[in-house]
Tab-separated table of C-alpha atoms in Angstrom:
chain	number	residue	atom	x	y	z
A	1	VAL	CA	3.461	-30.001	-6.149
A	2	VAL	CA	4.434	-26.619	-4.714
A	3	SER	CA	7.012	-26.033	-7.429
A	4	GLU	CA	4.389	-26.854	-10.091
A	5	MET	CA	2.007	-24.338	-8.551
A	6	ARG	CA	4.695	-21.675	-8.265
A	7	PHE	CA	5.552	-22.160	-11.919
A	8	ALA	CA	1.902	-22.031	-12.986
A	9	ALA	CA	1.160	-18.925	-10.919
A	10	LYS	CA	4.471	-17.167	-11.479
A	11	ASP	CA	3.051	-14.104	-13.227
A	12	LEU	CA	-0.492	-14.208	-11.870
A	13	THR	CA	0.091	-12.542	-8.493
A	14	CYS	CA	1.217	-9.145	-9.712
A	15	GLY	CA	-1.320	-6.429	-8.867
A	16	ARG	CA	-4.162	-8.759	-7.832
A	17	LEU	CA	-6.428	-8.480	-4.806
A	18	LYS	CA	-5.144	-10.582	-1.935
A	19	ILE	CA	-7.614	-12.495	0.243
A	20	GLY	CA	-6.413	-14.634	3.129
A	21	GLY	CA	-2.784	-14.298	2.100
A	22	TYR	CA	-3.414	-15.477	-1.461
A	23	THR	CA	-4.455	-13.592	-4.547
A	24	THR	CA	-7.866	-14.506	-5.915
A	25	THR	CA	-6.187	-15.953	-9.006
A	26	MET	CA	-3.806	-18.028	-6.900
A	27	ARG	CA	-6.676	-19.269	-4.725
A	28	GLN	CA	-8.578	-20.411	-7.835
A	29	LEU	CA	-5.440	-22.079	-9.153
A	30	ILE	CA	-4.945	-23.939	-5.863
A	31	GLN	CA	-8.585	-25.069	-5.737
A	32	THR	CA	-8.412	-26.304	-9.345
A	33	PHE	CA	-5.162	-28.146	-8.660
A	34	LEU	CA	-6.562	-29.838	-5.542
A	35	ALA	CA	-9.781	-30.849	-7.323
A	36	LYS	CA	-7.795	-32.242	-10.281
A	37	HIS	CA	-5.745	-34.433	-7.926
A	38	GLY	CA	-8.758	-35.556	-5.862
A	39	THR	CA	-7.626	-33.802	-2.692
A	40	PRO	CA	-10.586	-33.175	-0.360
A	41	GLN	CA	-11.082	-29.611	0.834
A	42	VAL	CA	-12.662	-28.612	4.121
A	43	PRO	CA	-14.779	-25.483	3.719
A	44	GLN	CA	-13.979	-22.603	6.056
A	45	PRO	CA	-16.960	-21.764	8.275
A	46	PRO	CA	-18.278	-18.201	7.883
A	47	TYR	CA	-17.364	-17.456	11.505
A	48	SER	CA	-14.501	-19.327	13.019
A	49	PRO	CA	-12.983	-18.150	16.325
A	50	ASP	CA	-9.280	-18.432	16.840
A	51	MET	CA	-8.725	-22.085	17.590
A	52	ALA	CA	-5.095	-21.951	18.641
A	53	PRO	CA	-4.747	-21.921	22.452
A	54	CYS	CA	-1.937	-19.389	22.110
A	55	ASP	CA	-4.311	-16.938	20.419
A	56	PHE	CA	-7.162	-17.074	22.907
A	57	TRP	CA	-5.317	-17.845	26.127
A	58	LEU	CA	-1.518	-17.776	26.311
A	59	PHE	CA	-0.686	-14.552	24.455
A	60	PRO	CA	-3.284	-12.446	26.308
A	61	HIS	CA	-2.024	-13.827	29.646
A	62	LEU	CA	1.575	-13.004	28.760
A	63	LYS	CA	0.739	-9.544	27.400
A	64	LYS	CA	-1.228	-8.294	30.438
A	65	PRO	CA	1.784	-7.984	32.785
A	66	LEU	CA	3.765	-6.216	30.044
A	67	LYS	CA	1.152	-3.527	29.409
A	68	GLY	CA	2.321	-0.043	30.334
A	69	THR	CA	5.871	-1.168	31.109
A	70	ARG	CA	8.890	0.281	29.328
A	71	PHE	CA	11.773	-2.085	28.784
A	72	GLU	CA	15.377	-1.164	28.130
A	73	SER	CA	16.019	-4.047	25.756
A	74	GLN	CA	14.535	-7.009	23.975
A	75	GLU	CA	16.345	-9.249	26.449
A	76	ALA	CA	14.505	-7.567	29.344
A	77	ILE	CA	11.168	-8.298	27.655
A	78	MET	CA	12.179	-11.911	27.115
A	79	LYS	CA	13.330	-12.256	30.730
A	80	LYS	CA	10.049	-10.837	32.117
A	81	THR	CA	7.913	-12.941	29.761
A	82	THR	CA	9.855	-16.109	30.593
A	83	ALA	CA	9.485	-15.438	34.326
A	84	ASP	CA	5.722	-14.891	33.912
A	85	LEU	CA	5.430	-18.059	31.835
A	86	MET	CA	7.310	-20.131	34.413
A	87	ALA	CA	5.116	-18.704	37.202
A	88	MET	CA	1.914	-19.976	35.570
A	89	PRO	CA	0.639	-23.063	37.358
A	90	LYS	CA	0.299	-26.328	35.467
A	91	SER	CA	-3.439	-26.295	36.202
A	92	ASP	CA	-3.822	-23.102	34.117
A	93	PHE	CA	-2.432	-24.917	31.084
A	94	GLN	CA	-4.688	-27.914	31.692
A	95	ASP	CA	-7.701	-25.617	32.037
A	96	CYS	CA	-6.717	-23.912	28.794
A	97	PHE	CA	-6.896	-27.187	26.891
A	98	GLN	CA	-10.267	-28.041	28.438
A	99	LYS	CA	-11.543	-24.670	27.208
A	100	TRP	CA	-9.949	-25.374	23.829
A	101	LYS	CA	-11.874	-28.669	23.580
A	102	ARG	CA	-15.162	-26.904	24.347
A	103	ARG	CA	-14.323	-24.165	21.854
A	104	TRP	CA	-13.445	-26.761	19.206
A	105	ASN	CA	-16.716	-28.649	19.780
A	106	ARG	CA	-18.755	-25.439	19.451
A	107	CYS	CA	-16.965	-24.574	16.210
A	108	VAL	CA	-17.495	-28.059	14.751
A	109	ALA	CA	-21.160	-28.080	15.829
A	110	SER	CA	-21.895	-24.737	14.126
């Protein structure tokens, strides 16, 4: 399927406006292909918050302790981040997924 789409869209992406990582022509091609093969599509809501727990919880919690700190190497950043990650209590992760469920339900309900 992917190879068919690449072949069909081979020359269509040059110089086109990109929206959501795809050119408008490529997006139309994908939608036509999916409709032709009877693949259901889920419409994207007009406002959809980040649904990945890493986006709304983990990354901000890992970035806060790093803010304003200069590191000598990439390894030093990894060591500090790993230590901070290991120091997070299990209950924080469980709470994150409870918040994720509520967030998901609000998104689905809207």
